[in-house]
């Protein structure tokens, strides 16, 4: 019996594209065994912020979360996007449950210190911040948890987290009770040497090559937290991490992150 848990993170650009999301959902439900979905929704949050005339500030791919922005991302991530994804999974025959970190005390975080950069109401997840017992119980009951990027601090305050960080933390937490494979799916075929050339996928990234790729500017902006979190997961016991296109979930393609 395969006891592996597959943690799949889907990016906001795919969530924001109805056709791409429908294809992904079809592939996701075909994955064998126990699985967890983590989703972004940044494009939708940025659009909603614009409609409400709330400015959006990004620093190295991470959203600065003011109190007003926290209200917006909570509405969008935990409400609109999460329930849309869960309803699509239910329609496809996957018994899913949408969750924030506050639900069942699934993921607890602490507000990030304002130095050297003040990101506002953004959470950092401690190594013991993921409730692996709760998640394991849901998986054992045949439920697929669907996490958005909202956590809590245990004192009544919600916090925004990067969805890549949520995926890494959940994968790391679940790795305490089962073998885990982590896959980051988005709208590109992997980490590319040239963003304009789909055939330039870098098949393998190690700490040494990552340092060079960052220095050369090949890896920048939103790809930085994705790869940082991939290495964090590998270092904490996750069996494998792959970055790939959302249409290639069941294919052996993409970029493998390895120490």
XYZ file of N, CA and C in Angstrom, residues 14-228:
645
model
N -3.098 30.226 -12.362
C -3.920 29.108 -12.807
C -5.301 29.185 -12.174
N -5.353 29.516 -10.896
C -6.635 29.667 -10.206
C -7.491 30.735 -10.897
N -6.839 31.735 -11.448
C -7.523 32.851 -12.088
C -7.962 32.543 -13.516
N -7.569 31.372 -14.042
C -7.890 30.984 -15.412
C -8.856 29.797 -15.382
N -10.141 30.013 -15.679
C -11.134 28.936 -15.523
C -10.796 27.669 -16.299
N -10.292 27.814 -17.531
C -9.974 26.632 -18.331
C -8.786 25.860 -17.739
N -7.730 26.613 -17.372
C -6.550 25.968 -16.784
C -6.896 25.304 -15.457
N -7.724 25.969 -14.652
C -8.109 25.404 -13.361
C -8.922 24.124 -13.551
N -9.823 24.129 -14.513
C -10.642 22.931 -14.761
C -9.770 21.761 -15.190
N -8.770 22.025 -16.045
C -7.860 20.949 -16.459
C -7.070 20.416 -15.265
N -6.596 21.343 -14.432
C -5.822 20.942 -13.256
C -6.666 20.090 -12.313
N -7.889 20.513 -12.048
C -8.755 19.756 -11.147
C -8.952 18.345 -11.674
N -9.152 18.213 -12.995
C -9.308 16.891 -13.591
C -8.101 16.010 -13.364
N -6.902 16.588 -13.462
C -5.671 15.822 -13.228
C -5.463 15.540 -11.743
N -5.800 16.515 -10.906
C -5.587 16.363 -9.457
C -6.394 15.202 -8.897
N -7.636 15.081 -9.302
C -8.480 14.024 -8.738
C -8.002 12.634 -9.180
N -7.211 12.562 -10.254
C -6.683 11.279 -10.730
C -5.436 10.835 -9.956
N -4.847 11.735 -9.179
C -3.676 11.363 -8.403
C -4.030 10.234 -7.442
N -3.208 9.210 -7.361
C -3.517 8.104 -6.459
C -3.264 8.470 -5.001
N -3.953 7.794 -4.117
C -3.669 7.926 -2.685
C -4.124 9.229 -2.064
N -3.526 9.520 -0.921
C -3.908 10.688 -0.127
C -3.234 11.940 -0.674
N -3.961 13.035 -0.674
C -3.424 14.260 -1.239
C -3.982 15.484 -0.535
N -3.218 16.575 -0.661
C -3.563 17.868 -0.071
C -3.346 18.920 -1.143
N -4.254 19.878 -1.218
C -4.115 20.970 -2.181
C -3.925 22.289 -1.430
N -2.959 23.061 -1.887
C -2.724 24.417 -1.366
C -2.825 25.358 -2.561
N -3.600 26.420 -2.418
C -3.790 27.313 -3.555
C -3.412 28.753 -3.229
N -2.996 29.446 -4.278
C -2.781 30.882 -4.191
C -4.049 31.619 -4.596
N -3.870 32.832 -5.000
C -5.011 33.654 -5.402
C -4.616 35.106 -5.502
N -3.297 35.309 -5.667
C -2.770 36.669 -5.646
C -3.326 37.567 -6.725
N -3.523 37.023 -7.921
C -4.060 37.839 -9.008
C -5.455 38.336 -8.669
N -6.277 37.446 -8.123
C -7.639 37.810 -7.731
C -7.610 38.840 -6.607
N -6.700 38.677 -5.653
C -6.599 39.635 -4.542
C -6.156 41.000 -5.039
N -5.194 41.009 -5.963
C -4.731 42.283 -6.522
C -5.848 42.978 -7.266
N -6.627 42.224 -8.033
C -7.745 42.815 -8.765
C -8.808 43.375 -7.815
N -9.108 42.631 -6.747
C -10.090 43.112 -5.778
C -9.578 44.353 -5.058
N -8.293 44.366 -4.710
C -7.715 45.545 -4.066
C -7.830 46.766 -4.961
N -7.589 46.569 -6.254
C -7.693 47.675 -7.200
C -9.119 48.200 -7.267
N -10.087 47.312 -7.280
C -11.495 47.732 -7.321
C -11.873 48.518 -6.079
N -11.251 48.162 -4.952
C -11.525 48.858 -3.690
C -10.583 50.035 -3.457
N -9.713 50.295 -4.450
C -8.751 51.398 -4.394
C -7.795 51.264 -3.210
N -7.380 50.024 -2.969
C -6.385 49.736 -1.941
C -5.089 49.379 -2.659
N -4.003 50.115 -2.442
C -2.757 49.865 -3.185
C -2.153 48.507 -2.844
N -1.492 47.900 -3.840
C -0.798 46.634 -3.662
C 0.702 46.868 -3.751
N 1.431 46.403 -2.741
C 2.888 46.527 -2.720
C 3.507 45.149 -2.608
N 4.425 44.825 -3.533
C 5.119 43.544 -3.522
C 6.612 43.784 -3.352
N 7.267 42.988 -2.513
C 8.716 43.048 -2.323
C 9.270 41.639 -2.481
N 10.085 41.425 -3.512
C 10.667 40.112 -3.815
C 9.604 39.015 -3.854
N 8.500 39.322 -4.529
C 7.455 38.331 -4.721
C 6.521 38.147 -3.542
N 6.696 38.914 -2.481
C 5.860 38.780 -1.292
C 5.003 40.031 -1.109
N 3.741 39.818 -0.767
C 2.788 40.905 -0.625
C 2.929 41.582 0.736
N 3.025 42.900 0.736
C 2.972 43.675 1.973
C 1.508 43.757 2.385
N 1.191 43.302 3.601
C -0.194 43.148 4.029
C -0.551 44.162 5.103
N -1.173 45.261 4.687
C -1.715 46.228 5.634
C -2.995 45.652 6.231
N -3.573 46.348 7.202
C -4.813 45.856 7.787
C -5.920 45.779 6.732
N -5.982 46.789 5.855
C -6.979 46.769 4.783
C -6.714 45.612 3.819
N -5.446 45.400 3.489
C -5.097 44.311 2.586
C -5.422 42.958 3.202
N -5.230 42.824 4.521
C -5.561 41.575 5.207
C -7.038 41.243 5.040
N -7.900 42.251 5.145
C -9.335 42.032 4.941
C -9.600 41.517 3.524
N -8.936 42.117 2.551
C -9.149 41.725 1.160
C -8.674 40.296 0.915
N -7.438 39.977 1.342
C -6.919 38.632 1.050
C -7.689 37.558 1.804
N -8.204 37.888 2.982
C -9.024 36.915 3.706
C -10.308 36.637 2.935
N -10.954 37.686 2.458
C -12.179 37.507 1.670
C -11.915 36.699 0.405
N -10.821 37.027 -0.269
C -10.538 36.394 -1.560
C -9.998 34.976 -1.384
N -8.949 34.822 -0.555
C -8.316 33.514 -0.409
C -9.220 32.516 0.302
N -9.690 32.892 1.502
C -10.456 31.963 2.329
C -11.902 31.822 1.871
N -12.397 32.825 1.163
C -13.777 32.797 0.707
C -13.906 32.433 -0.750
N -13.820 33.429 -1.607
C -14.100 33.247 -3.033
C -13.289 32.130 -3.666
N -11.966 32.200 -3.574
C -11.128 31.223 -4.276
C -11.230 29.844 -3.640
N -11.124 29.776 -2.321
C -11.135 28.481 -1.641
C -12.418 27.717 -1.924
N -13.547 28.379 -1.803
C -14.818 27.673 -1.979
C -15.082 27.347 -3.442
N -14.561 28.163 -4.336
C -14.666 27.833 -5.761
C -13.917 26.545 -6.056
N -12.685 26.434 -5.541
C -11.877 25.236 -5.772
C -12.514 24.009 -5.128
N -12.985 24.161 -3.895
C -13.602 23.033 -3.194
C -14.842 22.555 -3.942
N -15.656 23.463 -4.437
C -16.875 23.066 -5.150
C -16.529 22.325 -6.441
N -15.447 22.745 -7.112
C -15.026 22.050 -8.328
C -14.519 20.648 -8.012
N -13.815 20.499 -6.906
C -13.334 19.177 -6.501
C -14.505 18.262 -6.144
N -15.486 18.802 -5.438
C -16.666 17.998 -5.105
C -17.374 17.529 -6.367
N -17.480 18.431 -7.350
C -18.146 18.073 -8.606
C -17.387 16.981 -9.350
N -16.068 16.929 -9.129
C -15.233 15.926 -9.800
C -15.126 14.634 -8.995
N -15.844 14.539 -7.879
C -15.854 13.316 -7.091
C -14.802 13.227 -6.008
N -14.164 14.363 -5.685
C -13.146 14.400 -4.629
C -13.740 15.075 -3.400
N -13.840 14.364 -2.294
C -14.428 14.919 -1.080
C -13.431 15.853 -0.401
N -13.553 17.137 -0.673
C -12.585 18.133 -0.218
C -13.169 18.995 0.888
N -12.275 19.537 1.712
C -12.661 20.464 2.778
C -11.746 21.676 2.735
N -12.333 22.867 2.572
C -11.560 24.098 2.535
C -11.189 24.564 3.930
N -9.936 24.984 4.097
C -9.432 25.350 5.416
C -8.532 26.580 5.353
N -8.609 27.389 6.409
C -7.548 28.335 6.732
C -6.718 27.705 7.844
N -5.629 28.347 8.203
C -4.833 27.841 9.314
C -5.558 27.912 10.637
N -6.572 28.786 10.729
C -7.323 28.926 11.974
C -8.278 27.759 12.202
N -8.742 27.141 11.133
C -9.723 26.059 11.252
C -9.067 24.816 11.859
N -9.579 24.403 13.011
C -9.004 23.252 13.692
C -7.600 23.503 14.203
N -7.214 24.786 14.283
C -5.838 25.148 14.649
C -4.846 24.415 13.751
N -5.172 24.380 12.439
C -4.385 23.591 11.491
C -2.977 24.145 11.301
N -2.866 25.470 11.207
C -1.557 26.095 10.998
C -1.496 27.367 11.835
N -0.561 27.394 12.761
C -0.384 28.588 13.590
C 0.904 29.298 13.191
N 0.836 30.616 13.153
C 1.988 31.421 12.748
C 2.180 32.565 13.735
N 3.305 33.229 13.629
C 3.566 34.435 14.408
C 3.837 35.574 13.441
N 3.435 36.766 13.829
C 3.615 37.910 12.939
C 5.103 38.181 12.736
N 5.471 38.369 11.482
C 6.869 38.592 11.136
C 7.363 39.911 11.723
N 8.581 39.906 12.245
C 9.174 41.117 12.791
C 9.356 42.159 11.689
N 9.203 43.438 12.032
C 9.242 44.488 10.998
C 10.624 44.809 10.460
N 11.672 44.217 11.031
C 13.018 44.462 10.525
C 13.533 43.220 9.799
N 14.222 43.375 8.665
C 14.601 44.640 8.016
C 13.520 45.236 7.126
N 12.471 44.443 6.824
C 11.365 44.928 5.991
C 10.062 44.672 6.721
N 9.214 45.683 6.804
C 7.921 45.536 7.461
C 6.882 45.054 6.441
N 6.553 43.759 6.516
C 5.560 43.197 5.605
C 4.141 43.312 6.150
N 3.985 43.888 7.323
C 2.655 44.055 7.885
C 2.144 42.786 8.530
N 0.878 42.457 8.255
C 0.221 41.313 8.886
C 0.536 40.026 8.122
N 1.810 39.679 8.144
C 2.310 38.484 7.469
C 2.837 37.520 8.514
N 2.512 36.247 8.351
C 2.900 35.265 9.345
C 4.079 34.411 8.941
N 4.874 34.039 9.931
C 5.933 33.055 9.769
C 5.533 31.809 10.555
N 5.661 30.653 9.948
C 5.204 29.405 10.546
C 6.367 28.699 11.209
N 6.235 28.409 12.494
C 7.273 27.697 13.231
C 7.297 26.234 12.811
N 8.421 25.531 13.058
C 8.503 24.113 12.687
C 7.379 23.258 13.265
N 6.885 23.637 14.466
C 5.800 22.875 15.081
C 4.445 23.541 14.884
N 4.351 24.469 13.917
C 3.117 25.228 13.725
C 2.033 24.495 12.964
N 2.367 23.371 12.335
C 1.384 22.617 11.562
C 0.834 21.471 12.404
N -0.482 21.381 12.455
C -1.173 20.357 13.241
C -1.252 19.071 12.414
N -0.174 18.298 12.430
C -0.127 17.095 11.597
C -1.139 16.053 12.042
N -1.501 16.054 13.331
C -2.495 15.103 13.832
C -3.861 15.368 13.210
N -4.252 16.635 13.150
C -5.534 16.999 12.531
C -5.532 16.634 11.050
N -4.468 17.016 10.347
C -4.407 16.756 8.906
C -4.414 15.259 8.641
N -3.667 14.504 9.454
C -3.659 13.053 9.302
C -5.038 12.451 9.500
N -5.783 12.983 10.469
C -7.142 12.477 10.724
C -8.056 12.722 9.526
N -7.927 13.909 8.926
C -8.739 14.216 7.744
C -8.389 13.285 6.588
N -7.091 13.082 6.375
C -6.663 12.199 5.290
C -7.154 10.774 5.520
N -7.053 10.308 6.766
C -7.502 8.954 7.089
C -9.011 8.789 6.891
N -9.738 9.896 7.013
C -11.192 9.866 6.829
C -11.586 10.006 5.359
N -10.594 10.066 4.477
C -10.890 10.184 3.061
C -11.181 11.598 2.603
N -10.804 12.582 3.416
C -11.038 13.987 3.084
C -9.754 14.595 2.518
N -9.886 15.378 1.467
C -8.751 16.099 0.890
C -8.755 17.531 1.411
N -7.808 17.899 2.277
C -7.752 19.280 2.765
C -7.335 20.228 1.640
N -7.986 21.385 1.593
C -7.655 22.424 0.613
C -7.333 23.691 1.391
N -6.050 24.029 1.466
C -5.597 25.159 2.266
C -5.427 26.418 1.424
N -5.906 27.525 1.958
C -5.581 28.833 1.398
C -4.397 29.398 2.184
N -4.049 30.638 1.918
C -2.825 31.210 2.494
C -3.081 32.069 3.726
N -4.181 31.832 4.426
C -4.488 32.576 5.650
C -4.236 31.686 6.866
N -3.473 32.205 7.828
C -3.195 31.483 9.063
C -3.701 32.313 10.246
N -3.310 31.913 11.461
C -3.685 32.696 12.649
C -2.560 32.599 13.670
N -2.608 33.510 14.660
C -1.523 33.546 15.646
C -1.902 32.927 16.987
N -3.117 32.381 17.090
C -3.562 31.789 18.352
C -4.103 32.795 19.337
N -4.030 34.073 18.999
C -4.511 35.131 19.889
C -5.644 35.935 19.258
N -6.273 35.348 18.244
C -7.429 36.009 17.639
C -7.134 36.828 16.406
N -5.894 36.815 15.952
C -5.539 37.610 14.770
C -5.223 36.694 13.590
N -5.773 37.041 12.430
C -5.441 36.334 11.202
C -4.158 36.912 10.619
N -3.451 36.092 9.864
C -2.206 36.522 9.231
C -2.152 35.979 7.807
N -1.593 36.767 6.923
C -1.398 36.356 5.538
C -0.050 35.651 5.411
N -0.026 34.567 4.663
C 1.230 33.877 4.387
C 1.371 33.671 2.884
N 2.583 33.596 2.415
C 2.815 33.208 1.032
C 2.331 31.766 0.850
N 1.570 31.506 -0.204
C 1.015 30.170 -0.399
C 2.108 29.120 -0.605
N 3.235 29.528 -1.184
C 4.356 28.594 -1.317
C 4.870 28.182 0.057
N 4.871 29.124 0.998
C 5.287 28.835 2.365
C 4.310 27.889 3.043
N 3.011 28.108 2.835
C 2.001 27.207 3.387
C 2.246 25.786 2.886
N 2.474 25.647 1.582
C 2.692 24.323 1.005
C 3.918 23.653 1.609
N 5.004 24.395 1.733
C 6.225 23.849 2.318
C 6.002 23.440 3.767
N 5.325 24.298 4.538
C 5.085 24.008 5.948
C 4.181 22.802 6.125
N 3.117 22.726 5.330
C 2.202 21.583 5.420
C 2.934 20.301 5.043
N 3.713 20.350 3.970
C 4.472 19.168 3.553
C 5.437 18.728 4.644
N 6.104 19.700 5.255
C 7.053 19.401 6.328
C 6.354 18.801 7.536
N 5.193 19.367 7.897
C 4.444 18.850 9.036
C 3.953 17.432 8.803
N 3.394 17.191 7.630
C 2.862 15.865 7.322
C 3.988 14.845 7.185
N 5.187 15.311 6.807
C 6.334 14.398 6.690
C 6.689 13.755 8.029
N 6.177 14.299 9.128
C 6.410 13.681 10.437
C 5.605 12.400 10.604
N 4.562 12.218 9.773
C 3.697 11.052 9.943
C 3.610 10.168 8.694
N 4.161 10.653 7.571
C 4.084 9.869 6.331
C 5.094 10.392 5.324
N 5.485 9.576 4.341
C 6.334 10.083 3.260
C 5.563 11.134 2.455
N 6.254 12.188 2.055
C 5.581 13.302 1.376
C 6.323 13.685 0.098
N 5.544 13.917 -0.952
C 6.045 14.511 -2.184
C 5.364 15.867 -2.340
N 6.160 16.906 -2.593
C 5.645 18.266 -2.749
C 5.813 18.692 -4.202
N 4.734 19.197 -4.785
C 4.776 19.656 -6.176
C 4.206 21.065 -6.241
N 4.990 21.988 -6.806
C 4.529 23.346 -7.065
C 4.095 23.427 -8.523
N 2.802 23.647 -8.758
C 2.275 23.781 -10.108
C 1.924 25.239 -10.398
N 2.329 25.706 -11.568
C 1.953 27.058 -11.968
C 1.849 27.105 -13.485
N 1.922 28.302 -14.072
C 1.617 28.455 -15.493
C 2.826 28.294 -16.410
N 3.973 27.928 -15.855
C 5.193 27.721 -16.629
C 5.637 26.261 -16.508
N 6.446 25.768 -17.473
C 6.844 24.354 -17.445
C 7.886 24.002 -16.387
N 8.351 24.988 -15.634
C 9.359 24.770 -14.609
C 10.148 26.045 -14.421
N 11.313 25.934 -13.812
C 12.218 27.080 -13.698
C 12.998 27.152 -15.009
N 12.907 28.292 -15.688
C 13.485 28.395 -17.022
C 14.695 29.317 -17.050
N 15.658 28.942 -17.854
C 16.836 29.784 -18.039
C 16.476 31.049 -18.805
N 15.472 30.948 -19.689
C 14.991 32.079 -20.475
C 13.470 32.039 -20.461
N 12.856 33.027 -19.817
C 11.408 33.030 -19.630
C 10.663 33.008 -20.953
N 11.319 33.440 -22.032
C 10.669 33.471 -23.349
C 10.852 32.178 -24.132
N 11.547 31.207 -23.541
C 11.793 29.935 -24.223
C 11.286 28.768 -23.367
N 10.100 28.258 -23.679
C 9.550 27.144 -22.895
C 10.438 25.913 -22.881
N 11.350 25.797 -23.866
C 12.226 24.631 -23.918
C 13.497 24.802 -23.083
N 13.576 25.906 -22.310
C 14.794 26.176 -21.534
C 14.646 25.793 -20.065
N 13.778 24.824 -19.779
C 13.561 24.380 -18.397
C 14.858 23.840 -17.798
N 15.166 24.295 -16.587
C 16.333 23.798 -15.860
C 15.907 22.531 -15.120
N 16.409 21.357 -15.478
C 15.889 20.104 -14.915
C 16.209 19.881 -13.445
N 17.319 20.465 -12.972
C 17.751 20.231 -11.594
C 18.361 21.501 -11.016
N 17.950 21.850 -9.794
C 18.545 22.991 -9.090
C 19.037 22.507 -7.730
N 20.309 22.774 -7.462
C 20.927 22.474 -6.170
C 21.233 23.797 -5.466
N 21.614 23.766 -4.199
C 21.961 25.028 -3.528
C 23.034 25.817 -4.274
N 23.998 25.122 -4.860
C 25.082 25.807 -5.567
C 24.570 26.480 -6.840
N 23.776 25.766 -7.624
C 23.263 26.367 -8.859
C 22.240 27.452 -8.554
N 21.499 27.297 -7.466
C 20.511 28.317 -7.083
C 21.194 29.645 -6.786
N 22.293 29.606 -6.047
C 23.022 30.838 -5.731
C 23.479 31.533 -7.013
N 23.943 30.767 -7.959
C 24.392 31.352 -9.225
C 23.227 31.920 -10.022
N 22.118 31.188 -10.079
C 20.958 31.644 -10.839
C 20.371 32.931 -10.262
N 20.391 33.064 -8.939
C 19.923 34.313 -8.323
C 20.871 35.463 -8.629
N 22.167 35.195 -8.537
C 23.150 36.245 -8.790
C 23.064 36.739 -10.235
N 22.735 35.829 -11.152
C 22.629 36.196 -12.562
C 21.267 36.775 -12.919
N 20.329 36.758 -11.982
C 18.999 37.295 -12.231
C 18.080 36.347 -12.981
N 18.530 35.112 -13.197
C 17.680 34.122 -13.861
C 16.493 33.767 -12.970
N 16.753 33.643 -11.678
C 15.697 33.421 -10.687
C 15.465 34.729 -9.939
N 14.232 35.214 -9.981
C 13.928 36.493 -9.338
C 12.450 36.551 -8.969
N 12.080 37.596 -8.266
C 10.684 37.897 -7.905
C 9.998 36.686 -7.270
N 8.822 36.285 -7.808
C 8.025 35.252 -7.172
C 8.654 33.880 -7.155
N 9.652 33.632 -8.013
C 10.305 32.327 -8.022
C 11.215 32.147 -6.817
N 11.674 33.254 -6.217
C 12.580 33.172 -5.070
C 11.913 32.488 -3.875
N 10.728 32.971 -3.409
C 10.114 32.261 -2.275
C 9.733 30.830 -2.607
N 9.410 30.558 -3.862
C 9.053 29.185 -4.241
C 10.235 28.247 -4.035
N 11.406 28.648 -4.528
C 12.587 27.781 -4.413
C 13.113 27.770 -2.979
N 13.065 28.915 -2.296
C 13.464 28.947 -0.890
C 12.652 27.936 -0.087
